[in-house]
Amino acid sequence: MQSGMAQRGGPGVGQQPGVAQSPGRPGIAGPFLESVSIDDVIQTDVVTAQPDAPLTEVAERLESEDVGAVVLVEDEEPAGLVTDRKIALSIDEFDDPSETTAEEIATDDLVTGTTTLTVFEVLNRMNDDDIRRLPVVDEDGTLEGIVTLDDLLVLLATELEKATSIIQSQSPRL
């Protein structure tokens, strides 16, 4: 295998984990990712629940709101995250899901970010912490919104389409 990324997506020789590499410019991240604030992709209409909400209620909210996660909020601050996947994987653990609270299956170590982060920083944080959703808080820790990997991928796909269009218009061979 040549230099660059090692097998299975790991860093290659001279590369730092979690740092995007630009072709021909090792160690340099694309300026687009470094400059775009998450303000452009943050969802402010976050679906929330109290930590003591019954699991069945949280599952119903996930379905009715058509989302994959509910942020548990206590005193306006995120206290945990419950995903549809976590509910599905945990359902056999409890005798009666209506007697189980959301906090019993919520993430133990919730990772959050602030609106000062860039898309590049959020992607790195998601990669480093192995998460797909990042609740966003203000300087006081109050929940402001959420950024999802899906939303970031839509943003990146849109930008790639723009770049492709430019290349096609400038290249007579394509």
PDB file of C-alpha atoms in Angstrom:
ATOM      1  CA  MET A   1       0.000   0.000   0.000  1.00  0.00           C
ATOM      2  CA  GLN A   2       1.313   3.452  -0.843  1.00  0.00           C
ATOM      3  CA  SER A   3       1.609   6.345   1.558  1.00  0.00           C
ATOM      4  CA  GLY A   4      -1.593   8.057   2.583  1.00  0.00           C
ATOM      5  CA  MET A   5      -4.249   6.265   4.531  1.00  0.00           C
ATOM      6  CA  ALA A   6      -3.325   2.918   6.028  1.00  0.00           C
ATOM      7  CA  GLN A   7      -5.611  -0.048   5.603  1.00  0.00           C
ATOM      8  CA  ARG A   8      -9.107   0.196   7.100  1.00  0.00           C
ATOM      9  CA  GLY A   9      -9.043   4.008   7.171  1.00  0.00           C
ATOM     10  CA  GLY A  10      -6.304   4.429   9.768  1.00  0.00           C
ATOM     11  CA  PRO A  11      -3.659   7.123   9.515  1.00  0.00           C
ATOM     12  CA  GLY A  12      -0.715   6.458   7.244  1.00  0.00           C
ATOM     13  CA  VAL A  13       2.911   7.302   7.899  1.00  0.00           C
ATOM     14  CA  GLY A  14       3.282  10.893   9.023  1.00  0.00           C
ATOM     15  CA  GLN A  15      -0.447  11.465   9.354  1.00  0.00           C
ATOM     16  CA  GLN A  16      -2.348  12.417  12.444  1.00  0.00           C
ATOM     17  CA  PRO A  17      -5.486  10.524  13.418  1.00  0.00           C
ATOM     18  CA  GLY A  18      -8.647  12.551  12.898  1.00  0.00           C
ATOM     19  CA  VAL A  19      -6.999  15.068  10.549  1.00  0.00           C
ATOM     20  CA  ALA A  20      -8.308  15.182   7.002  1.00  0.00           C
ATOM     21  CA  GLN A  21      -5.651  14.922   4.343  1.00  0.00           C
ATOM     22  CA  SER A  22      -5.860  16.743   1.030  1.00  0.00           C
ATOM     23  CA  PRO A  23      -4.494  14.905  -2.017  1.00  0.00           C
ATOM     24  CA  GLY A  24      -1.010  16.180  -2.794  1.00  0.00           C
ATOM     25  CA  ARG A  25      -0.880  18.211   0.416  1.00  0.00           C
ATOM     26  CA  PRO A  26      -0.441  15.866   3.391  1.00  0.00           C
ATOM     27  CA  GLY A  27      -1.554  17.349   6.681  1.00  0.00           C
ATOM     28  CA  ILE A  28      -3.478  20.206   5.099  1.00  0.00           C
ATOM     29  CA  ALA A  29      -7.245  20.198   5.496  1.00  0.00           C
ATOM     30  CA  GLY A  30      -9.444  21.692   2.833  1.00  0.00           C
ATOM     31  CA  PRO A  31     -10.130  25.387   3.469  1.00  0.00           C
ATOM     32  CA  PHE A  32     -13.857  24.847   2.964  1.00  0.00           C
ATOM     33  CA  LEU A  33     -14.162  22.524   5.956  1.00  0.00           C
ATOM     34  CA  GLU A  34     -11.973  24.737   8.118  1.00  0.00           C
ATOM     35  CA  SER A  35     -14.021  27.869   7.525  1.00  0.00           C
ATOM     36  CA  VAL A  36     -17.677  26.782   7.483  1.00  0.00           C
ATOM     37  CA  SER A  37     -19.379  27.256  10.833  1.00  0.00           C
ATOM     38  CA  ILE A  38     -21.868  24.698  12.073  1.00  0.00           C
ATOM     39  CA  ASP A  39     -24.372  27.555  12.170  1.00  0.00           C
ATOM     40  CA  ASP A  40     -25.036  26.582   8.545  1.00  0.00           C
ATOM     41  CA  VAL A  41     -26.173  23.060   9.460  1.00  0.00           C
ATOM     42  CA  ILE A  42     -27.353  23.197  13.064  1.00  0.00           C
ATOM     43  CA  GLN A  43     -30.917  22.066  13.704  1.00  0.00           C
ATOM     44  CA  THR A  44     -32.494  24.237  16.378  1.00  0.00           C
ATOM     45  CA  ASP A  45     -35.763  22.314  16.575  1.00  0.00           C
ATOM     46  CA  VAL A  46     -34.317  19.537  18.719  1.00  0.00           C
ATOM     47  CA  VAL A  47     -36.601  16.770  19.950  1.00  0.00           C
ATOM     48  CA  THR A  48     -36.099  16.565  23.707  1.00  0.00           C
ATOM     49  CA  ALA A  49     -37.412  14.633  26.686  1.00  0.00           C
ATOM     50  CA  GLN A  50     -36.873  14.554  30.427  1.00  0.00           C
ATOM     51  CA  PRO A  51     -34.456  11.883  31.706  1.00  0.00           C
ATOM     52  CA  ASP A  52     -37.262  10.255  33.702  1.00  0.00           C
ATOM     53  CA  ALA A  53     -39.544   9.935  30.651  1.00  0.00           C
ATOM     54  CA  PRO A  54     -40.756   6.369  30.044  1.00  0.00           C
ATOM     55  CA  LEU A  55     -38.928   4.593  27.249  1.00  0.00           C
ATOM     56  CA  THR A  56     -42.212   3.945  25.447  1.00  0.00           C
ATOM     57  CA  GLU A  57     -42.906   7.700  25.380  1.00  0.00           C
ATOM     58  CA  VAL A  58     -39.444   8.408  23.957  1.00  0.00           C
ATOM     59  CA  ALA A  59     -39.944   5.732  21.287  1.00  0.00           C
ATOM     60  CA  GLU A  60     -43.286   7.303  20.341  1.00  0.00           C
ATOM     61  CA  ARG A  61     -41.608  10.732  20.053  1.00  0.00           C
ATOM     62  CA  LEU A  62     -38.912   9.300  17.802  1.00  0.00           C
ATOM     63  CA  GLU A  63     -41.571   7.895  15.494  1.00  0.00           C
ATOM     64  CA  SER A  64     -43.934  10.883  15.517  1.00  0.00           C
ATOM     65  CA  GLU A  65     -41.129  13.412  14.973  1.00  0.00           C
ATOM     66  CA  ASP A  66     -39.365  11.153  12.424  1.00  0.00           C
ATOM     67  CA  VAL A  67     -35.949  11.534  14.055  1.00  0.00           C
ATOM     68  CA  GLY A  68     -33.294   9.066  15.127  1.00  0.00           C
ATOM     69  CA  ALA A  69     -32.464  10.579  18.509  1.00  0.00           C
ATOM     70  CA  VAL A  70     -33.959  12.419  21.449  1.00  0.00           C
ATOM     71  CA  VAL A  71     -31.795  14.664  23.611  1.00  0.00           C
ATOM     72  CA  LEU A  72     -32.516  14.287  27.308  1.00  0.00           C
ATOM     73  CA  VAL A  73     -32.608  17.725  28.911  1.00  0.00           C
ATOM     74  CA  GLU A  74     -32.396  18.667  32.558  1.00  0.00           C
ATOM     75  CA  ASP A  75     -32.514  22.369  33.531  1.00  0.00           C
ATOM     76  CA  GLU A  76     -32.151  23.314  29.824  1.00  0.00           C
ATOM     77  CA  GLU A  77     -28.837  21.426  29.596  1.00  0.00           C
ATOM     78  CA  PRO A  78     -28.327  18.195  27.653  1.00  0.00           C
ATOM     79  CA  ALA A  79     -28.055  15.268  30.062  1.00  0.00           C
ATOM     80  CA  GLY A  80     -28.041  12.349  27.640  1.00  0.00           C
ATOM     81  CA  LEU A  81     -29.020  11.052  24.243  1.00  0.00           C
ATOM     82  CA  VAL A  82     -31.334   8.174  23.354  1.00  0.00           C
ATOM     83  CA  THR A  83     -31.291   6.800  19.817  1.00  0.00           C
ATOM     84  CA  ASP A  84     -33.740   4.560  18.028  1.00  0.00           C
ATOM     85  CA  ARG A  85     -30.949   2.024  17.666  1.00  0.00           C
ATOM     86  CA  LYS A  86     -30.228   2.026  21.400  1.00  0.00           C
ATOM     87  CA  ILE A  87     -33.915   1.420  22.146  1.00  0.00           C
ATOM     88  CA  ALA A  88     -34.044  -1.465  19.668  1.00  0.00           C
ATOM     89  CA  LEU A  89     -30.911  -3.058  21.133  1.00  0.00           C
ATOM     90  CA  SER A  90     -32.073  -2.571  24.740  1.00  0.00           C
ATOM     91  CA  ILE A  91     -35.712  -3.622  24.500  1.00  0.00           C
ATOM     92  CA  ASP A  92     -35.059  -7.223  25.601  1.00  0.00           C
ATOM     93  CA  GLU A  93     -33.195  -6.064  28.720  1.00  0.00           C
ATOM     94  CA  PHE A  94     -36.313  -4.743  30.431  1.00  0.00           C
ATOM     95  CA  ASP A  95     -39.421  -6.581  31.584  1.00  0.00           C
ATOM     96  CA  ASP A  96     -41.674  -3.602  30.958  1.00  0.00           C
ATOM     97  CA  PRO A  97     -40.398  -0.784  28.691  1.00  0.00           C
ATOM     98  CA  SER A  98     -43.158   1.504  30.005  1.00  0.00           C
ATOM     99  CA  GLU A  99     -41.534   1.215  33.449  1.00  0.00           C
ATOM    100  CA  THR A 100     -38.050   1.913  32.082  1.00  0.00           C
ATOM    101  CA  THR A 101     -36.827   5.513  31.952  1.00  0.00           C
ATOM    102  CA  ALA A 102     -34.913   7.106  29.116  1.00  0.00           C
ATOM    103  CA  GLU A 103     -31.910   7.806  31.329  1.00  0.00           C
ATOM    104  CA  GLU A 104     -31.503   4.068  31.953  1.00  0.00           C
ATOM    105  CA  ILE A 105     -30.371   3.551  28.359  1.00  0.00           C
ATOM    106  CA  ALA A 106     -29.050   7.033  27.536  1.00  0.00           C
ATOM    107  CA  THR A 107     -25.440   7.694  26.647  1.00  0.00           C
ATOM    108  CA  ASP A 108     -23.284   7.859  29.745  1.00  0.00           C
ATOM    109  CA  ASP A 109     -20.671  10.230  28.395  1.00  0.00           C
ATOM    110  CA  LEU A 110     -22.519  12.782  26.281  1.00  0.00           C
ATOM    111  CA  VAL A 111     -20.264  14.687  23.899  1.00  0.00           C
ATOM    112  CA  THR A 112     -21.358  18.242  23.081  1.00  0.00           C
ATOM    113  CA  GLY A 113     -20.056  21.093  20.977  1.00  0.00           C
ATOM    114  CA  THR A 114     -20.511  24.841  20.684  1.00  0.00           C
ATOM    115  CA  THR A 115     -21.623  27.060  17.811  1.00  0.00           C
ATOM    116  CA  THR A 116     -18.032  28.276  17.432  1.00  0.00           C
ATOM    117  CA  LEU A 117     -16.995  24.932  15.935  1.00  0.00           C
ATOM    118  CA  THR A 118     -16.407  24.547  12.224  1.00  0.00           C
ATOM    119  CA  VAL A 119     -17.685  21.689  10.083  1.00  0.00           C
ATOM    120  CA  PHE A 120     -14.131  20.308  10.026  1.00  0.00           C
ATOM    121  CA  GLU A 121     -13.899  20.346  13.828  1.00  0.00           C
ATOM    122  CA  VAL A 122     -17.307  18.692  14.195  1.00  0.00           C
ATOM    123  CA  LEU A 123     -16.388  15.942  11.720  1.00  0.00           C
ATOM    124  CA  ASN A 124     -13.174  15.309  13.633  1.00  0.00           C
ATOM    125  CA  ARG A 125     -14.996  15.244  16.970  1.00  0.00           C
ATOM    126  CA  MET A 126     -17.594  12.824  15.591  1.00  0.00           C
ATOM    127  CA  ASN A 127     -14.827  10.609  14.242  1.00  0.00           C
ATOM    128  CA  ASP A 128     -12.733  10.744  17.425  1.00  0.00           C
ATOM    129  CA  ASP A 129     -15.703  10.051  19.714  1.00  0.00           C
ATOM    130  CA  ASP A 130     -17.426   7.578  17.364  1.00  0.00           C
ATOM    131  CA  ILE A 131     -20.722   9.494  17.331  1.00  0.00           C
ATOM    132  CA  ARG A 132     -23.207  10.582  14.645  1.00  0.00           C
ATOM    133  CA  ARG A 133     -25.035  13.307  16.567  1.00  0.00           C
ATOM    134  CA  LEU A 134     -23.579  16.275  18.418  1.00  0.00           C
ATOM    135  CA  PRO A 135     -25.801  18.351  20.713  1.00  0.00           C
ATOM    136  CA  VAL A 136     -24.720  21.987  20.560  1.00  0.00           C
ATOM    137  CA  VAL A 137     -24.693  24.182  23.665  1.00  0.00           C
ATOM    138  CA  ASP A 138     -24.081  27.853  24.356  1.00  0.00           C
ATOM    139  CA  GLU A 139     -21.401  29.176  26.722  1.00  0.00           C
ATOM    140  CA  ASP A 140     -23.685  28.456  29.704  1.00  0.00           C
ATOM    141  CA  GLY A 141     -24.291  24.836  28.681  1.00  0.00           C
ATOM    142  CA  THR A 142     -27.862  25.461  27.502  1.00  0.00           C
ATOM    143  CA  LEU A 143     -28.966  23.308  24.561  1.00  0.00           C
ATOM    144  CA  GLU A 144     -28.964  25.356  21.350  1.00  0.00           C
ATOM    145  CA  GLY A 145     -29.413  22.648  18.732  1.00  0.00           C
ATOM    146  CA  ILE A 146     -27.967  19.489  17.256  1.00  0.00           C
ATOM    147  CA  VAL A 147     -25.707  18.653  14.319  1.00  0.00           C
ATOM    148  CA  THR A 148     -25.975  15.235  12.721  1.00  0.00           C
ATOM    149  CA  LEU A 149     -23.586  13.396  10.468  1.00  0.00           C
ATOM    150  CA  ASP A 150     -26.407  13.082   7.936  1.00  0.00           C
ATOM    151  CA  ASP A 151     -26.745  16.875   7.780  1.00  0.00           C
ATOM    152  CA  LEU A 152     -22.994  17.293   7.334  1.00  0.00           C
ATOM    153  CA  LEU A 153     -22.983  14.749   4.518  1.00  0.00           C
ATOM    154  CA  VAL A 154     -25.783  16.623   2.732  1.00  0.00           C
ATOM    155  CA  LEU A 155     -23.749  19.840   3.017  1.00  0.00           C
ATOM    156  CA  LEU A 156     -20.618  18.138   1.715  1.00  0.00           C
ATOM    157  CA  ALA A 157     -22.496  16.434  -1.136  1.00  0.00           C
ATOM    158  CA  THR A 158     -23.930  19.791  -2.191  1.00  0.00           C
ATOM    159  CA  GLU A 159     -20.462  21.334  -2.240  1.00  0.00           C
ATOM    160  CA  LEU A 160     -19.075  18.376  -4.198  1.00  0.00           C
ATOM    161  CA  GLU A 161     -21.854  18.784  -6.773  1.00  0.00           C
ATOM    162  CA  LYS A 162     -20.882  22.447  -7.173  1.00  0.00           C
ATOM    163  CA  ALA A 163     -17.224  21.518  -7.626  1.00  0.00           C
ATOM    164  CA  THR A 164     -18.136  18.806 -10.139  1.00  0.00           C
ATOM    165  CA  SER A 165     -20.194  21.289 -12.125  1.00  0.00           C
ATOM    166  CA  ILE A 166     -17.291  23.737 -12.262  1.00  0.00           C
ATOM    167  CA  ILE A 167     -14.868  21.034 -13.380  1.00  0.00           C
ATOM    168  CA  GLN A 168     -17.260  19.778 -16.060  1.00  0.00           C
ATOM    169  CA  SER A 169     -17.833  23.274 -17.417  1.00  0.00           C
ATOM    170  CA  GLN A 170     -14.090  23.927 -17.625  1.00  0.00           C
ATOM    171  CA  SER A 171     -12.994  20.603 -19.064  1.00  0.00           C
ATOM    172  CA  PRO A 172     -13.842  19.812 -22.685  1.00  0.00           C
ATOM    173  CA  ARG A 173     -12.995  16.118 -22.108  1.00  0.00           C
ATOM    174  CA  LEU A 174     -15.841  15.546 -19.642  1.00  0.00           C
TER     175      LEU A 174
END
